[in-house]
Amino acid sequence: DAGVTQSPTHLIKTRGQQVTLRCSPISGHKSVSWYQQVLGQGPQFIFQYYEKEERGRGNFPDRFSARQFPNYSSELNVNALLLGDSALYLCASSLGGEAYGYTFGSGTRLTVV
Amino acid sequence: DQQVKQNSPSLSVQEGRISILNCDYTNSMFDYFLWYKKYPAEGPTFLISISSIKDKNEDGRFTVFLNKSAKHLSLHIVPSQPGDSAVYFCAATTLYGNEKLTFGTGTRLTIIP
């Protein structure tokens, strides 16, 4: 069975650019959450979506946005990239949005130069 | 405000001995706790969890202990094996009405053969 898949696995962007990260949840999972993991820190909650509706938002600026599609896949967008946005971006899916039921993907490593 | 803390960034343990990883939390609303294991270039993998109505949960070589009065939990791995070498994250959430996990900063465990 396919797990949570994220694309791309790595990318390099320049300050000020925009980036879109993609996530496909486990089949049957209706909720997707996004986390940012900066080097040396634990993952930090960015967003959760359930049935295409935003269910929760972490303490991130408006440059960060996301959406969920009818097939439950999701995109995370970050505008006006800063050096500090360099991180591993993790997507997690769960059946009904319960945080204790998460399965994480392998992440997208974003480097901003 | 770091609500979940792992004060030991690293730990080295001899193969076959017990590994003890510690975690403290400050938010008394947390009632469900999880441990994740993370290898490089992979997402966190769920290891074991515990509800606040319990003080101990076992799964094979892994045992999690919860001391609610001290707001402290620990993960015991016995016996430690080389494949246990990874970064371990403690995470906390509430069972109802919460859409996110709050993670600690992680402990890098190295098992010495």
Coordinates of N, CA and C in Angstrom, one line a residue:
Chain A
D1 N 0.8 -1.2 0.0 CA 0.0 0.0 0.0 C 0.9 1.2 0.0
A2 N 0.5 2.2 -0.8 CA 1.3 3.5 -0.9 C 1.0 4.2 0.4
G3 N 2.1 4.8 1.0 CA 2.0 5.6 2.2 C 1.7 7.0 1.7
V4 N 2.0 8.0 2.6 CA 1.9 9.4 2.2 C 3.0 9.8 1.3
T5 N 2.7 10.3 0.2 CA 3.8 10.7 -0.8 C 3.8 12.2 -0.9
Q6 N 5.1 12.7 -1.0 CA 5.3 14.1 -1.1 C 6.2 14.3 -2.3
S7 N 6.0 15.5 -3.0 CA 6.8 15.9 -4.1 C 7.0 17.4 -4.1
P8 N 8.1 17.9 -4.5 CA 9.3 17.1 -4.8 C 10.0 16.7 -3.5
T9 N 11.1 15.9 -3.6 CA 11.8 15.5 -2.4 C 12.8 16.6 -1.9
H10 N 13.4 17.2 -2.9 CA 14.3 18.3 -2.6 C 14.0 19.5 -3.6
L11 N 14.2 20.7 -3.2 CA 14.3 21.8 -4.1 C 15.0 23.0 -3.5
I12 N 15.6 23.8 -4.4 CA 16.3 25.0 -4.0 C 15.6 26.1 -4.7
K13 N 15.3 27.2 -3.9 CA 14.7 28.4 -4.4 C 15.5 29.6 -3.9
T14 N 15.2 30.7 -4.6 CA 15.9 32.0 -4.3 C 15.0 32.8 -3.4
R15 N 15.6 33.6 -2.6 CA 14.8 34.5 -1.7 C 13.8 35.3 -2.6
G16 N 12.6 35.5 -2.1 CA 11.6 36.2 -2.8 C 10.7 35.4 -3.7
Q17 N 11.2 34.2 -4.1 CA 10.4 33.3 -5.0 C 9.2 32.7 -4.2
Q18 N 8.4 32.0 -5.0 CA 7.3 31.3 -4.5 C 7.5 29.8 -4.7
V19 N 6.9 28.9 -3.8 CA 7.1 27.5 -3.9 C 5.8 26.8 -3.6
T20 N 5.6 25.7 -4.3 CA 4.4 24.8 -4.1 C 4.9 23.4 -3.8
L21 N 4.4 22.9 -2.7 CA 4.8 21.5 -2.3 C 3.5 20.7 -2.3
R22 N 3.6 19.4 -2.7 CA 2.5 18.6 -2.9 C 2.5 17.4 -2.0
C23 N 1.3 16.9 -1.7 CA 1.1 15.8 -0.8 C -0.1 14.9 -1.2
S24 N 0.1 13.6 -1.3 CA -1.0 12.7 -1.5 C -1.1 11.8 -0.3
P25 N -2.3 11.8 0.3 CA -2.5 11.0 1.5 C -2.7 9.6 1.3
I26 N -2.6 8.8 2.3 CA -3.0 7.4 2.2 C -4.4 7.2 1.7
S27 N -4.6 6.2 0.9 CA -6.0 6.0 0.4 C -7.0 5.8 1.5
G28 N -8.1 6.6 1.4 CA -9.1 6.5 2.5 C -8.9 7.6 3.5
H29 N -7.8 8.2 3.6 CA -7.6 9.3 4.6 C -8.1 10.6 4.0
K30 N -8.9 11.3 4.9 CA -9.6 12.5 4.4 C -8.9 13.8 5.0
S31 N -7.9 13.6 5.8 CA -7.3 14.8 6.5 C -5.8 14.8 6.1
V32 N -5.4 16.0 5.9 CA -3.9 16.2 5.6 C -3.5 17.4 6.5
S33 N -2.3 17.2 7.1 CA -1.7 18.3 7.9 C -0.3 18.5 7.4
W34 N 0.2 19.8 7.6 CA 1.5 20.2 7.2 C 2.3 20.6 8.4
Y35 N 3.6 20.2 8.4 CA 4.5 20.6 9.5 C 5.8 21.1 8.9
Q36 N 6.4 22.0 9.6 CA 7.7 22.5 9.2 C 8.8 22.1 10.2
Q37 N 9.8 21.4 9.8 CA 10.9 21.1 10.7 C 12.2 21.7 10.3
V38 N 12.5 22.7 11.1 CA 13.8 23.4 10.9 C 14.9 22.6 11.6
L39 N 16.1 22.6 11.0 CA 17.2 21.8 11.5 C 17.4 22.0 13.0
G40 N 17.5 20.9 13.8 CA 17.7 21.0 15.2 C 16.4 21.2 16.0
Q41 N 15.3 21.3 15.4 CA 14.0 21.5 16.1 C 13.1 20.4 15.8
G42 N 12.0 20.3 16.6 CA 10.9 19.4 16.3 C 10.0 20.0 15.2
P43 N 9.2 19.1 14.6 CA 8.2 19.6 13.6 C 7.2 20.6 14.3
Q44 N 6.9 21.7 13.5 CA 6.0 22.7 14.0 C 4.7 22.7 13.1
F45 N 3.6 22.7 13.7 CA 2.3 22.6 13.0 C 2.0 23.8 12.1
I46 N 1.7 23.6 10.8 CA 1.4 24.8 10.0 C -0.1 24.8 9.7
F47 N -0.7 23.7 9.1 CA -2.1 23.7 8.8 C -2.6 22.3 8.9
Q48 N -4.0 22.2 9.1 CA -4.7 20.9 8.9 C -5.9 21.2 8.0
Y49 N -6.1 20.3 7.1 CA -7.3 20.3 6.3 C -8.1 19.0 6.4
Y50 N -9.4 19.1 6.5 CA -10.3 17.9 6.5 C -11.4 18.2 5.6
E51 N -11.7 17.2 4.7 CA -12.8 17.4 3.7 C -12.7 18.8 3.1
K52 N -11.5 19.2 2.7 CA -11.3 20.4 1.9 C -11.4 21.7 2.7
E53 N -11.7 21.6 4.0 CA -11.9 22.8 4.8 C -10.7 22.9 5.8
E54 N -10.2 24.1 6.0 CA -9.1 24.4 6.9 C -9.7 24.1 8.3
R55 N -9.0 23.3 9.1 CA -9.5 22.9 10.4 C -8.6 23.5 11.5
G56 N -7.4 23.9 11.1 CA -6.5 24.5 12.1 C -5.3 25.1 11.4
R57 N -4.8 26.1 12.1 CA -3.7 26.9 11.5 C -2.7 27.2 12.6
G58 N -1.4 27.0 12.4 CA -0.4 27.3 13.4 C 0.1 28.7 13.3
N59 N 1.1 29.0 14.0 CA 1.6 30.4 14.1 C 2.6 30.7 13.0
F60 N 2.1 30.8 11.8 CA 2.9 31.0 10.6 C 2.3 32.3 9.9
P61 N 3.1 33.0 9.2 CA 2.6 34.2 8.5 C 1.7 33.9 7.4
D62 N 1.1 34.9 6.9 CA 0.1 34.7 5.8 C 0.8 34.3 4.5
R63 N 2.1 34.4 4.4 CA 2.9 33.9 3.2 C 2.6 32.4 3.0
F64 N 2.2 31.8 4.1 CA 2.0 30.3 4.0 C 0.5 30.1 3.8
S65 N 0.2 29.3 2.8 CA -1.2 29.0 2.5 C -1.3 27.5 2.0
A66 N -2.5 27.0 2.1 CA -2.6 25.6 1.6 C -4.0 25.4 1.1
R67 N -4.2 24.3 0.5 CA -5.6 23.9 0.1 C -5.6 22.3 -0.1
Q68 N -6.8 21.8 0.0 CA -7.0 20.4 -0.2 C -8.0 20.2 -1.4
F69 N -7.7 19.2 -2.2 CA -8.5 19.0 -3.4 C -9.6 17.9 -3.1
P70 N -10.5 17.7 -4.1 CA -11.6 16.7 -3.9 C -11.0 15.3 -3.7
N71 N -9.8 15.0 -4.3 CA -9.3 13.7 -4.1 C -8.5 13.6 -2.8
Y72 N -8.5 14.6 -1.9 CA -7.9 14.7 -0.6 C -6.4 15.0 -0.7
S73 N -5.8 15.1 -1.9 CA -4.4 15.6 -1.9 C -4.4 17.0 -1.5
S74 N -3.2 17.5 -1.3 CA -3.0 18.9 -0.8 C -1.8 19.5 -1.3
E75 N -1.9 20.9 -1.4 CA -0.7 21.7 -1.7 C -0.4 22.7 -0.6
L76 N 0.9 22.9 -0.4 CA 1.3 24.0 0.5 C 2.0 25.0 -0.3
N77 N 1.6 26.2 -0.2 CA 2.3 27.3 -0.9 C 3.0 28.3 0.0
V78 N 4.1 28.7 -0.3 CA 4.9 29.7 0.4 C 5.3 30.8 -0.5
N79 N 4.9 32.0 -0.2 CA 5.2 33.1 -1.1 C 6.4 33.9 -0.4
A80 N 7.0 34.7 -1.3 CA 8.1 35.7 -0.8 C 9.0 35.0 0.1
L81 N 9.7 33.9 -0.4 CA 10.5 33.0 0.5 C 11.6 33.8 1.2
L82 N 11.8 33.4 2.4 CA 12.9 34.0 3.2 C 13.9 32.9 3.5
L83 N 15.2 33.3 3.8 CA 16.2 32.2 4.2 C 15.7 31.3 5.3
G84 N 14.9 31.9 6.2 CA 14.4 31.1 7.4 C 13.4 30.1 7.0
D85 N 12.9 30.2 5.8 CA 11.9 29.1 5.4 C 12.6 27.8 5.0
S86 N 13.9 27.8 5.0 CA 14.6 26.6 4.7 C 14.3 25.6 5.8
A87 N 13.8 24.4 5.4 CA 13.4 23.4 6.3 C 12.9 22.2 5.6
L88 N 12.6 21.2 6.4 CA 12.0 20.0 5.9 C 10.5 20.2 6.1
Y89 N 9.7 20.1 5.1 CA 8.3 20.2 5.2 C 7.6 18.8 5.1
L90 N 6.9 18.5 6.2 CA 6.3 17.2 6.3 C 4.8 17.3 6.2
C91 N 4.3 16.3 5.5 CA 2.9 16.2 5.3 C 2.5 14.9 6.1
A92 N 1.3 15.0 6.7 CA 0.8 13.8 7.4 C -0.7 13.6 7.1
S93 N -1.1 12.4 7.0 CA -2.5 12.2 6.7 C -3.1 11.3 7.9
S94 N -4.4 11.5 8.0 CA -5.2 10.7 9.0 C -6.6 10.5 8.5
L95 N -7.3 9.5 9.1 CA -8.6 9.1 8.6 C -9.6 10.3 8.8
G96 N -9.7 10.8 10.0 CA -10.7 11.8 10.3 C -10.1 13.1 10.9
G97 N -8.8 13.2 10.8 CA -8.2 14.5 11.3 C -7.7 14.4 12.7
E98 N -7.8 13.2 13.4 CA -7.3 13.0 14.7 C -5.8 13.0 14.7
A99 N -5.2 13.9 15.5 CA -3.7 14.1 15.4 C -3.0 12.8 15.8
Y100 N -3.6 12.0 16.7 CA -2.9 10.8 17.1 C -2.9 9.7 16.1
G101 N -3.6 9.9 15.0 CA -3.7 8.9 13.9 C -2.8 9.2 12.7
Y102 N -1.9 10.2 12.8 CA -1.1 10.6 11.7 C -0.2 9.5 11.2
T103 N 0.0 9.6 9.9 CA 1.1 8.9 9.2 C 1.8 10.0 8.4
F104 N 3.1 10.1 8.6 CA 3.9 11.1 8.0 C 4.5 10.6 6.7
G105 N 4.7 11.6 5.7 CA 5.5 11.3 4.5 C 6.9 11.6 4.8
S106 N 7.8 11.4 3.8 CA 9.2 11.5 4.0 C 9.6 13.0 3.9
G107 N 8.8 13.9 3.5 CA 9.1 15.3 3.5 C 9.6 15.8 2.2
T108 N 9.6 17.1 2.1 CA 10.3 17.9 1.1 C 11.3 18.8 1.7
R109 N 12.5 18.6 1.3 CA 13.6 19.5 1.8 C 13.7 20.7 1.0
L110 N 13.3 21.9 1.6 CA 13.4 23.2 0.8 C 14.6 23.9 1.3
T111 N 15.4 24.4 0.4 CA 16.6 25.2 0.7 C 16.3 26.6 0.0
V112 N 16.4 27.6 0.7 CA 16.3 29.0 0.2 C 17.6 29.7 0.2
V113 N 18.1 30.1 -0.9 CA 19.4 30.7 -1.0 C 19.3 32.2 -1.4
Chain B
D1 N 7.4 29.8 23.4 CA 7.0 29.0 24.5 C 7.1 27.5 24.2
Q2 N 8.1 26.8 24.7 CA 8.3 25.4 24.3 C 7.4 24.6 25.3
Q3 N 6.3 24.1 24.8 CA 5.4 23.4 25.7 C 5.8 21.9 25.9
V4 N 6.6 21.4 25.0 CA 7.1 20.0 25.1 C 8.6 20.1 25.0
K5 N 9.3 19.6 26.0 CA 10.8 19.7 26.0 C 11.5 18.4 26.1
Q6 N 12.5 18.2 25.3 CA 13.4 17.1 25.5 C 14.8 17.7 25.7
N7 N 15.2 17.6 27.0 CA 16.4 18.4 27.4 C 17.7 17.7 27.0
S8 N 17.7 16.4 26.6 CA 18.9 15.8 26.2 C 18.9 15.7 24.6
P9 N 19.8 16.5 24.0 CA 19.9 16.5 22.5 C 20.4 15.1 22.0
S10 N 21.2 14.5 22.8 CA 21.8 13.2 22.4 C 22.0 12.3 23.5
L11 N 22.1 11.0 23.2 CA 22.3 9.9 24.1 C 23.0 8.8 23.5
S12 N 24.0 8.2 24.1 CA 24.7 7.0 23.6 C 24.6 5.9 24.6
V13 N 24.2 4.7 24.1 CA 23.9 3.6 24.9 C 24.6 2.3 24.3
Q14 N 25.1 1.5 25.1 CA 25.7 0.2 24.7 C 24.6 -0.7 24.2
E15 N 24.9 -1.4 23.1 CA 24.0 -2.4 22.6 C 23.6 -3.4 23.7
G16 N 22.3 -3.7 23.8 CA 21.9 -4.7 24.9 C 21.5 -4.0 26.2
R17 N 21.9 -2.8 26.4 CA 21.5 -2.1 27.6 C 20.2 -1.4 27.4
I18 N 19.7 -0.7 28.5 CA 18.5 0.0 28.4 C 18.8 1.5 28.0
S19 N 17.9 1.9 27.1 CA 17.9 3.4 26.7 C 16.7 4.0 27.3
I20 N 17.0 5.2 27.9 CA 15.9 5.9 28.6 C 15.9 7.3 28.0
L21 N 14.8 7.7 27.3 CA 14.6 9.0 26.8 C 13.6 9.8 27.5
N22 N 13.8 11.0 27.9 CA 12.9 11.8 28.7 C 12.3 12.9 28.0
C23 N 11.1 13.3 28.5 CA 10.3 14.4 27.9 C 9.5 15.1 29.0
D24 N 9.5 16.4 29.0 CA 8.7 17.1 29.9 C 7.7 18.0 29.2
Y25 N 6.5 18.3 29.8 CA 5.6 19.2 29.1 C 5.0 20.1 30.2
T26 N 4.5 21.3 29.6 CA 4.0 22.3 30.5 C 2.5 22.5 30.5
N27 N 1.9 22.1 29.3 CA 0.5 22.4 29.1 C -0.3 21.3 29.8
S28 N -1.1 21.6 30.8 CA -1.8 20.5 31.5 C -3.1 20.1 30.7
M29 N -3.3 20.7 29.6 CA -4.5 20.3 28.8 C -4.1 19.0 27.9
F30 N -2.8 18.8 27.8 CA -2.4 17.6 27.0 C -2.9 16.4 27.7
D31 N -3.5 15.5 27.0 CA -3.9 14.2 27.6 C -3.6 13.0 26.7
Y32 N -2.8 13.2 25.7 CA -2.3 12.0 24.9 C -0.9 12.3 24.4
F33 N -0.1 11.3 24.6 CA 1.4 11.5 24.3 C 1.9 10.4 23.4
L34 N 2.8 10.8 22.5 CA 3.3 9.9 21.5 C 4.8 10.0 21.4
W35 N 5.4 8.9 21.0 CA 6.8 8.9 20.7 C 7.0 8.5 19.2
Y36 N 7.8 9.3 18.5 CA 8.1 9.0 17.1 C 9.6 8.8 17.0
K37 N 9.9 8.0 16.0 CA 11.3 7.7 15.6 C 11.5 8.2 14.2
K38 N 12.7 8.9 14.0 CA 13.0 9.5 12.7 C 14.4 9.1 12.3
Y39 N 14.4 8.5 11.1 CA 15.7 8.3 10.4 C 16.0 9.4 9.5
P40 N 17.2 9.7 9.1 CA 17.5 10.7 8.1 C 16.8 10.5 6.8
A41 N 16.3 11.5 6.2 CA 15.6 11.5 4.9 C 14.3 10.7 4.9
E42 N 13.8 10.5 6.1 CA 12.4 9.9 6.3 C 11.6 10.7 7.2
G43 N 10.3 10.5 7.1 CA 9.4 11.2 8.0 C 9.3 10.5 9.3
P44 N 8.8 11.1 10.4 CA 8.7 10.5 11.7 C 7.8 9.3 11.6
T45 N 8.2 8.2 12.3 CA 7.4 7.0 12.3 C 6.8 6.8 13.7
F46 N 5.6 6.5 13.9 CA 4.9 6.3 15.2 C 5.5 5.1 15.9
L47 N 5.8 5.3 17.1 CA 6.4 4.2 17.9 C 5.5 3.6 19.0
I48 N 5.0 4.5 19.8 CA 4.2 4.1 21.0 C 3.5 5.3 21.5
S49 N 2.4 5.1 22.2 CA 1.6 6.3 22.7 C 1.1 5.9 24.1
I50 N 0.6 6.9 24.8 CA 0.0 6.7 26.1 C -1.1 7.8 26.4
S51 N -2.2 7.3 26.9 CA -3.2 8.3 27.3 C -3.0 8.7 28.7
S52 N -3.5 9.8 29.1 CA -3.3 10.3 30.5 C -4.0 9.5 31.5
I53 N -4.9 8.6 31.1 CA -5.6 7.8 32.1 C -4.7 6.6 32.5
K54 N -3.6 6.4 31.8 CA -2.7 5.4 32.2 C -1.3 6.0 32.7
D55 N -0.5 5.1 33.3 CA 0.8 5.6 33.7 C 1.9 4.7 33.0
K56 N 1.5 3.7 32.3 CA 2.4 2.9 31.6 C 1.8 2.2 30.4
N57 N 2.6 2.1 29.3 CA 2.1 1.3 28.2 C 3.3 0.6 27.6
E58 N 3.1 -0.7 27.3 CA 4.3 -1.5 26.8 C 3.9 -2.0 25.4
D59 N 5.0 -2.1 24.5 CA 4.8 -2.7 23.2 C 6.2 -3.3 22.9
G60 N 6.3 -4.6 23.2 CA 7.6 -5.3 22.9 C 8.7 -4.7 23.7
R61 N 9.7 -4.2 23.0 CA 10.9 -3.7 23.7 C 10.7 -2.3 24.2
F62 N 9.6 -1.7 23.9 CA 9.3 -0.3 24.2 C 8.3 -0.1 25.3
T63 N 8.6 0.7 26.2 CA 7.7 1.0 27.3 C 7.7 2.5 27.5
V64 N 6.5 3.1 27.6 CA 6.4 4.5 27.9 C 5.8 4.7 29.3
F65 N 6.4 5.5 30.1 CA 5.9 5.8 31.4 C 5.4 7.3 31.5
L66 N 4.3 7.5 32.2 CA 3.8 8.9 32.3 C 3.6 9.2 33.8
N67 N 4.2 10.3 34.2 CA 4.0 10.9 35.5 C 3.3 12.2 35.4
K68 N 1.9 12.2 35.6 CA 1.1 13.4 35.3 C 1.4 14.5 36.3
S69 N 1.7 14.1 37.5 CA 1.9 15.2 38.5 C 3.2 15.9 38.2
A70 N 4.2 15.2 37.7 CA 5.5 15.9 37.3 C 5.5 16.4 35.9
K71 N 4.4 16.1 35.2 CA 4.3 16.4 33.7 C 5.6 15.9 33.0
H72 N 5.8 14.6 33.2 CA 7.0 14.0 32.7 C 6.7 12.7 32.1
L73 N 7.3 12.4 30.9 CA 7.2 11.0 30.4 C 8.5 10.5 29.9
S74 N 8.7 9.2 29.9 CA 9.9 8.6 29.5 C 9.6 7.4 28.6
L75 N 10.6 7.2 27.7 CA 10.5 6.0 26.8 C 11.7 5.1 27.2
H76 N 11.4 3.9 27.5 CA 12.4 2.9 27.8 C 12.5 1.9 26.6
I77 N 13.7 1.6 26.2 CA 14.0 0.6 25.1 C 14.9 -0.4 25.7
V78 N 14.4 -1.7 25.8 CA 15.2 -2.7 26.4 C 14.9 -4.0 25.6
P79 N 16.0 -4.7 25.1 CA 17.3 -4.3 25.1 C 17.6 -3.4 23.9
S80 N 18.5 -2.4 23.9 CA 18.8 -1.5 22.8 C 19.5 -2.3 21.7
Q81 N 19.1 -2.0 20.5 CA 19.7 -2.6 19.3 C 20.3 -1.6 18.4
P82 N 21.2 -1.9 17.5 CA 21.8 -0.9 16.6 C 20.8 -0.2 15.7
G83 N 19.7 -0.9 15.3 CA 18.7 -0.3 14.5 C 17.9 0.7 15.2
D84 N 18.1 0.8 16.5 CA 17.3 1.8 17.3 C 18.0 3.2 17.2
S85 N 19.2 3.2 16.6 CA 19.9 4.5 16.4 C 19.0 5.4 15.5
A86 N 18.6 6.5 16.0 CA 17.7 7.4 15.3 C 17.5 8.7 16.2
V87 N 16.7 9.6 15.6 CA 16.2 10.7 16.5 C 14.8 10.4 17.0
Y88 N 14.6 10.6 18.2 CA 13.3 10.3 18.9 C 12.6 11.6 19.3
F89 N 11.4 11.7 18.9 CA 10.6 12.9 19.2 C 9.4 12.5 20.1
C90 N 9.3 13.3 21.1 CA 8.1 13.2 22.0 C 7.1 14.2 21.5
A91 N 5.8 13.8 21.5 CA 4.8 14.7 21.0 C 3.6 14.6 21.9
A92 N 2.8 15.7 22.0 CA 1.6 15.8 22.8 C 0.4 16.4 22.1
T93 N -0.8 15.9 22.5 CA -2.0 16.5 21.9 C -3.1 16.3 22.9
T94 N -4.3 16.8 22.5 CA -5.5 16.4 23.3 C -6.3 15.5 22.5
L95 N -7.0 14.6 23.1 CA -7.8 13.6 22.4 C -8.9 14.1 21.6
Y96 N -9.5 15.2 22.2 CA -10.7 15.7 21.5 C -10.5 17.2 21.3
G97 N -11.0 17.6 20.1 CA -11.0 19.0 19.8 C -9.6 19.6 19.5
N98 N -8.7 18.8 19.1 CA -7.3 19.3 18.8 C -6.9 18.7 17.5
E99 N -6.3 19.5 16.6 CA -6.0 19.0 15.3 C -4.5 18.9 15.2
K100 N -3.7 19.1 16.2 CA -2.3 19.2 16.0 C -1.5 18.4 17.1
L101 N -0.3 18.1 16.7 CA 0.7 17.5 17.6 C 1.7 18.6 17.9
T102 N 2.1 18.7 19.2 CA 3.2 19.6 19.6 C 4.4 18.7 20.0
F103 N 5.4 19.0 19.2 CA 6.6 18.1 19.3 C 7.7 18.8 20.2
G104 N 8.5 17.9 20.8 CA 9.7 18.3 21.4 C 10.8 18.5 20.4
T105 N 12.0 18.8 20.8 CA 13.1 19.1 19.9 C 13.9 17.9 19.5
G106 N 13.6 16.7 20.1 CA 14.2 15.5 19.7 C 15.4 15.1 20.5
T107 N 15.7 13.8 20.6 CA 16.9 13.3 21.2 C 17.5 12.3 20.2
R108 N 18.8 12.5 19.9 CA 19.5 11.6 19.0 C 20.1 10.5 19.8
L109 N 19.5 9.3 19.5 CA 20.0 8.1 20.2 C 21.0 7.3 19.3
T110 N 22.1 7.0 19.9 CA 23.2 6.2 19.2 C 23.4 5.0 20.0
I111 N 23.2 3.8 19.4 CA 23.5 2.5 20.0 C 24.9 2.1 19.6
I112 N 25.7 1.9 20.6 CA 27.1 1.5 20.3 C 27.2 0.0 20.3
P113 N 27.7 -0.6 19.2 CA 27.7 -2.1 19.1 C 28.8 -2.7 20.1

